[in-house]
C-alpha cells in the first residue's frame, strides 16, 4: 500500500510541476502580448498624429487643389 501511495504522490507532484511550468509559459506569453499591444498602440497614435499634421498642412496650402473641384473618377 505504501508503494501505491508513493507512486500517486509522485504522479501528483509531476502534474503539479507541469501545471506550474505551463502557467509560467502562459504568464510570459501574456506579458509579451501586452508589450506588443502597447507598442502597437504607440505606433498607431504616432501614425494618427502624422496624419493630422499632414491634413493640416494640406488644408493650409493654398495651392493644393480643392477635392470638390476635381472631376469625378472615370467609370469602368
mmCIF file with all atom_site columns, N, CA, C and O in Angstrom, residues 19-47:
data_model
loop_
_atom_site.group_PDB
_atom_site.id
_atom_site.type_symbol
_atom_site.label_atom_id
_atom_site.label_alt_id
_atom_site.label_comp_id
_atom_site.label_asym_id
_atom_site.label_entity_id
_atom_site.label_seq_id
_atom_site.pdbx_PDB_ins_code
_atom_site.Cartn_x
_atom_site.Cartn_y
_atom_site.Cartn_z
_atom_site.occupancy
_atom_site.B_iso_or_equiv
_atom_site.pdbx_formal_charge
_atom_site.auth_seq_id
_atom_site.auth_comp_id
_atom_site.auth_asym_id
_atom_site.auth_atom_id
_atom_site.pdbx_PDB_model_num
ATOM 1   N N  . UNK A 1 19 ? 1.899  21.770 -14.488 1.00 0.00 ? 19 UNK A N  1
ATOM 2   C CA . UNK A 1 19 ? 0.950  22.884 -14.472 1.00 0.00 ? 19 UNK A CA 1
ATOM 3   C C  . UNK A 1 19 ? 1.637  24.189 -14.094 1.00 0.00 ? 19 UNK A C  1
ATOM 4   O O  . UNK A 1 19 ? 1.341  25.243 -14.670 1.00 0.00 ? 19 UNK A O  1
ATOM 5   N N  . UNK A 1 20 ? 2.548  24.137 -13.152 1.00 0.00 ? 20 UNK A N  1
ATOM 6   C CA . UNK A 1 20 ? 3.299  25.348 -12.791 1.00 0.00 ? 20 UNK A CA 1
ATOM 7   C C  . UNK A 1 20 ? 4.126  25.845 -13.962 1.00 0.00 ? 20 UNK A C  1
ATOM 8   O O  . UNK A 1 20 ? 4.203  27.046 -14.221 1.00 0.00 ? 20 UNK A O  1
ATOM 9   N N  . UNK A 1 21 ? 4.738  24.910 -14.686 1.00 0.00 ? 21 UNK A N  1
ATOM 10  C CA . UNK A 1 21 ? 5.535  25.283 -15.869 1.00 0.00 ? 21 UNK A CA 1
ATOM 11  C C  . UNK A 1 21 ? 4.619  25.902 -16.939 1.00 0.00 ? 21 UNK A C  1
ATOM 12  O O  . UNK A 1 21 ? 4.967  26.933 -17.542 1.00 0.00 ? 21 UNK A O  1
ATOM 13  N N  . UNK A 1 22 ? 3.467  25.284 -17.167 1.00 0.00 ? 22 UNK A N  1
ATOM 14  C CA . UNK A 1 22 ? 2.529  25.800 -18.166 1.00 0.00 ? 22 UNK A CA 1
ATOM 15  C C  . UNK A 1 22 ? 2.038  27.193 -17.765 1.00 0.00 ? 22 UNK A C  1
ATOM 16  O O  . UNK A 1 22 ? 1.943  28.088 -18.608 1.00 0.00 ? 22 UNK A O  1
ATOM 17  N N  . UNK A 1 23 ? 1.740  27.395 -16.489 1.00 0.00 ? 23 UNK A N  1
ATOM 18  C CA . UNK A 1 23 ? 1.321  28.720 -16.021 1.00 0.00 ? 23 UNK A CA 1
ATOM 19  C C  . UNK A 1 23 ? 2.416  29.760 -16.226 1.00 0.00 ? 23 UNK A C  1
ATOM 20  O O  . UNK A 1 23 ? 2.148  30.903 -16.602 1.00 0.00 ? 23 UNK A O  1
ATOM 21  N N  . UNK A 1 24 ? 3.655  29.370 -15.986 1.00 0.00 ? 24 UNK A N  1
ATOM 22  C CA . UNK A 1 24 ? 4.775  30.286 -16.215 1.00 0.00 ? 24 UNK A CA 1
ATOM 23  C C  . UNK A 1 24 ? 4.879  30.684 -17.680 1.00 0.00 ? 24 UNK A C  1
ATOM 24  O O  . UNK A 1 24 ? 5.091  31.861 -18.008 1.00 0.00 ? 24 UNK A O  1
ATOM 25  N N  . UNK A 1 25 ? 4.728  29.698 -18.571 1.00 0.00 ? 25 UNK A N  1
ATOM 26  C CA . UNK A 1 25 ? 4.788  29.998 -20.003 1.00 0.00 ? 25 UNK A CA 1
ATOM 27  C C  . UNK A 1 25 ? 3.623  30.898 -20.430 1.00 0.00 ? 25 UNK A C  1
ATOM 28  O O  . UNK A 1 25 ? 3.799  31.816 -21.239 1.00 0.00 ? 25 UNK A O  1
ATOM 29  N N  . UNK A 1 26 ? 2.431  30.616 -19.908 1.00 0.00 ? 26 UNK A N  1
ATOM 30  C CA . UNK A 1 26 ? 1.279  31.458 -20.234 1.00 0.00 ? 26 UNK A CA 1
ATOM 31  C C  . UNK A 1 26 ? 1.465  32.878 -19.718 1.00 0.00 ? 26 UNK A C  1
ATOM 32  O O  . UNK A 1 26 ? 1.110  33.851 -20.397 1.00 0.00 ? 26 UNK A O  1
ATOM 33  N N  . UNK A 1 27 ? 2.032  33.004 -18.546 1.00 0.00 ? 27 UNK A N  1
ATOM 34  C CA . UNK A 1 27 ? 2.288  34.331 -17.987 1.00 0.00 ? 27 UNK A CA 1
ATOM 35  C C  . UNK A 1 27 ? 3.280  35.100 -18.853 1.00 0.00 ? 27 UNK A C  1
ATOM 36  O O  . UNK A 1 27 ? 3.089  36.283 -19.122 1.00 0.00 ? 27 UNK A O  1
ATOM 37  N N  . UNK A 1 28 ? 4.332  34.416 -19.299 1.00 0.00 ? 28 UNK A N  1
ATOM 38  C CA . UNK A 1 28 ? 5.311  35.062 -20.175 1.00 0.00 ? 28 UNK A CA 1
ATOM 39  C C  . UNK A 1 28 ? 4.678  35.476 -21.499 1.00 0.00 ? 28 UNK A C  1
ATOM 40  O O  . UNK A 1 28 ? 4.946  36.570 -22.019 1.00 0.00 ? 28 UNK A O  1
ATOM 41  N N  . UNK A 1 29 ? 3.835  34.597 -22.055 1.00 0.00 ? 29 UNK A N  1
ATOM 42  C CA . UNK A 1 29 ? 3.174  34.914 -23.327 1.00 0.00 ? 29 UNK A CA 1
ATOM 43  C C  . UNK A 1 29 ? 2.228  36.099 -23.164 1.00 0.00 ? 29 UNK A C  1
ATOM 44  O O  . UNK A 1 29 ? 2.145  36.969 -24.038 1.00 0.00 ? 29 UNK A O  1
ATOM 45  N N  . UNK A 1 30 ? 1.524  36.154 -22.042 1.00 0.00 ? 30 UNK A N  1
ATOM 46  C CA . UNK A 1 30 ? 0.622  37.274 -21.794 1.00 0.00 ? 30 UNK A CA 1
ATOM 47  C C  . UNK A 1 30 ? 1.401  38.578 -21.654 1.00 0.00 ? 30 UNK A C  1
ATOM 48  O O  . UNK A 1 30 ? 1.001  39.610 -22.202 1.00 0.00 ? 30 UNK A O  1
ATOM 49  N N  . UNK A 1 31 ? 2.518  38.535 -20.951 1.00 0.00 ? 31 UNK A N  1
ATOM 50  C CA . UNK A 1 31 ? 3.344  39.735 -20.799 1.00 0.00 ? 31 UNK A CA 1
ATOM 51  C C  . UNK A 1 31 ? 3.860  40.202 -22.160 1.00 0.00 ? 31 UNK A C  1
ATOM 52  O O  . UNK A 1 31 ? 3.853  41.399 -22.459 1.00 0.00 ? 31 UNK A O  1
ATOM 53  N N  . UNK A 1 32 ? 4.281  39.253 -23.004 1.00 0.00 ? 32 UNK A N  1
ATOM 54  C CA . UNK A 1 32 ? 4.775  39.612 -24.338 1.00 0.00 ? 32 UNK A CA 1
ATOM 55  C C  . UNK A 1 32 ? 3.652  40.213 -25.184 1.00 0.00 ? 32 UNK A C  1
ATOM 56  O O  . UNK A 1 32 ? 3.866  41.186 -25.913 1.00 0.00 ? 32 UNK A O  1
ATOM 57  N N  . UNK A 1 33 ? 2.451  39.653 -25.081 1.00 0.00 ? 33 UNK A N  1
ATOM 58  C CA . UNK A 1 33 ? 1.317  40.179 -25.845 1.00 0.00 ? 33 UNK A CA 1
ATOM 59  C C  . UNK A 1 33 ? 0.969  41.589 -25.381 1.00 0.00 ? 33 UNK A C  1
ATOM 60  O O  . UNK A 1 33 ? 0.641  42.454 -26.195 1.00 0.00 ? 33 UNK A O  1
ATOM 61  N N  . UNK A 1 34 ? 1.029  41.821 -24.081 1.00 0.00 ? 34 UNK A N  1
ATOM 62  C CA . UNK A 1 34 ? 0.743  43.165 -23.566 1.00 0.00 ? 34 UNK A CA 1
ATOM 63  C C  . UNK A 1 34 ? 1.797  44.160 -24.035 1.00 0.00 ? 34 UNK A C  1
ATOM 64  O O  . UNK A 1 34 ? 1.469  45.302 -24.365 1.00 0.00 ? 34 UNK A O  1
ATOM 65  N N  . UNK A 1 35 ? 3.063  43.742 -24.049 1.00 0.00 ? 35 UNK A N  1
ATOM 66  C CA . UNK A 1 35 ? 4.126  44.627 -24.550 1.00 0.00 ? 35 UNK A CA 1
ATOM 67  C C  . UNK A 1 35 ? 3.895  44.969 -26.016 1.00 0.00 ? 35 UNK A C  1
ATOM 68  O O  . UNK A 1 35 ? 4.032  46.121 -26.434 1.00 0.00 ? 35 UNK A O  1
ATOM 69  N N  . UNK A 1 36 ? 3.550  43.951 -26.806 1.00 0.00 ? 36 UNK A N  1
ATOM 70  C CA . UNK A 1 36 ? 3.311  44.187 -28.229 1.00 0.00 ? 36 UNK A CA 1
ATOM 71  C C  . UNK A 1 36 ? 2.111  45.106 -28.434 1.00 0.00 ? 36 UNK A C  1
ATOM 72  O O  . UNK A 1 36 ? 2.137  45.994 -29.282 1.00 0.00 ? 36 UNK A O  1
ATOM 73  N N  . UNK A 1 37 ? 1.067  44.908 -27.643 1.00 0.00 ? 37 UNK A N  1
ATOM 74  C CA . UNK A 1 37 ? -0.113 45.768 -27.749 1.00 0.00 ? 37 UNK A CA 1
ATOM 75  C C  . UNK A 1 37 ? 0.235  47.212 -27.400 1.00 0.00 ? 37 UNK A C  1
ATOM 76  O O  . UNK A 1 37 ? -0.214 48.143 -28.065 1.00 0.00 ? 37 UNK A O  1
ATOM 77  N N  . UNK A 1 38 ? 1.080  47.398 -26.395 1.00 0.00 ? 38 UNK A N  1
ATOM 78  C CA . UNK A 1 38 ? 1.493  48.754 -26.019 1.00 0.00 ? 38 UNK A CA 1
ATOM 79  C C  . UNK A 1 38 ? 2.300  49.403 -27.147 1.00 0.00 ? 38 UNK A C  1
ATOM 80  O O  . UNK A 1 38 ? 2.096  50.580 -27.461 1.00 0.00 ? 38 UNK A O  1
ATOM 81  N N  . UNK A 1 39 ? 3.201  48.622 -27.759 1.00 0.00 ? 39 UNK A N  1
ATOM 82  C CA . UNK A 1 39 ? 3.983  49.155 -28.894 1.00 0.00 ? 39 UNK A CA 1
ATOM 83  C C  . UNK A 1 39 ? 3.067  49.513 -30.058 1.00 0.00 ? 39 UNK A C  1
ATOM 84  O O  . UNK A 1 39 ? 3.214  50.561 -30.685 1.00 0.00 ? 39 UNK A O  1
ATOM 85  N N  . UNK A 1 40 ? 2.101  48.628 -30.353 1.00 0.00 ? 40 UNK A N  1
ATOM 86  C CA . UNK A 1 40 ? 1.180  48.896 -31.462 1.00 0.00 ? 40 UNK A CA 1
ATOM 87  C C  . UNK A 1 40 ? 0.322  50.128 -31.189 1.00 0.00 ? 40 UNK A C  1
ATOM 88  O O  . UNK A 1 40 ? 0.049  50.911 -32.103 1.00 0.00 ? 40 UNK A O  1
ATOM 89  N N  . UNK A 1 41 ? -0.092 50.295 -29.950 1.00 0.00 ? 41 UNK A N  1
ATOM 90  C CA . UNK A 1 41 ? -0.873 51.475 -29.589 1.00 0.00 ? 41 UNK A CA 1
ATOM 91  C C  . UNK A 1 41 ? -0.054 52.737 -29.797 1.00 0.00 ? 41 UNK A C  1
ATOM 92  O O  . UNK A 1 41 ? -0.542 53.732 -30.351 1.00 0.00 ? 41 UNK A O  1
ATOM 93  N N  . UNK A 1 42 ? 1.200  52.708 -29.368 1.00 0.00 ? 42 UNK A N  1
ATOM 94  C CA . UNK A 1 42 ? 2.074  53.864 -29.555 1.00 0.00 ? 42 UNK A CA 1
ATOM 95  C C  . UNK A 1 42 ? 2.272  54.166 -31.039 1.00 0.00 ? 42 UNK A C  1
ATOM 96  O O  . UNK A 1 42 ? 2.175  55.330 -31.458 1.00 0.00 ? 42 UNK A O  1
ATOM 97  N N  . UNK A 1 43 ? 2.508  53.124 -31.839 1.00 0.00 ? 43 UNK A N  1
ATOM 98  C CA . UNK A 1 43 ? 2.682  53.333 -33.279 1.00 0.00 ? 43 UNK A CA 1
ATOM 99  C C  . UNK A 1 43 ? 1.418  53.903 -33.912 1.00 0.00 ? 43 UNK A C  1
ATOM 100 O O  . UNK A 1 43 ? 1.489  54.779 -34.772 1.00 0.00 ? 43 UNK A O  1
ATOM 101 N N  . UNK A 1 44 ? 0.272  53.414 -33.484 1.00 0.00 ? 44 UNK A N  1
ATOM 102 C CA . UNK A 1 44 ? -0.991 53.912 -34.023 1.00 0.00 ? 44 UNK A CA 1
ATOM 103 C C  . UNK A 1 44 ? -1.180 55.384 -33.672 1.00 0.00 ? 44 UNK A C  1
ATOM 104 O O  . UNK A 1 44 ? -1.569 56.194 -34.524 1.00 0.00 ? 44 UNK A O  1
ATOM 105 N N  . UNK A 1 45 ? -0.883 55.757 -32.436 1.00 0.00 ? 45 UNK A N  1
ATOM 106 C CA . UNK A 1 45 ? -1.019 57.164 -32.036 1.00 0.00 ? 45 UNK A CA 1
ATOM 107 C C  . UNK A 1 45 ? -0.055 58.052 -32.833 1.00 0.00 ? 45 UNK A C  1
ATOM 108 O O  . UNK A 1 45 ? -0.426 59.154 -33.246 1.00 0.00 ? 45 UNK A O  1
ATOM 109 N N  . UNK A 1 46 ? 1.159  57.554 -33.058 1.00 0.00 ? 46 UNK A N  1
ATOM 110 C CA . UNK A 1 46 ? 2.112  58.336 -33.867 1.00 0.00 ? 46 UNK A CA 1
ATOM 111 C C  . UNK A 1 46 ? 1.609  58.502 -35.289 1.00 0.00 ? 46 UNK A C  1
ATOM 112 O O  . UNK A 1 46 ? 1.701  59.591 -35.874 1.00 0.00 ? 46 UNK A O  1
ATOM 113 N N  . UNK A 1 47 ? 1.084  57.420 -35.874 1.00 0.00 ? 47 UNK A N  1
ATOM 114 C CA . UNK A 1 47 ? 0.580  57.494 -37.251 1.00 0.00 ? 47 UNK A CA 1
ATOM 115 C C  . UNK A 1 47 ? -0.598 58.449 -37.337 1.00 0.00 ? 47 UNK A C  1
ATOM 116 O O  . UNK A 1 47 ? -0.709 59.238 -38.290 1.00 0.00 ? 47 UNK A O  1
#
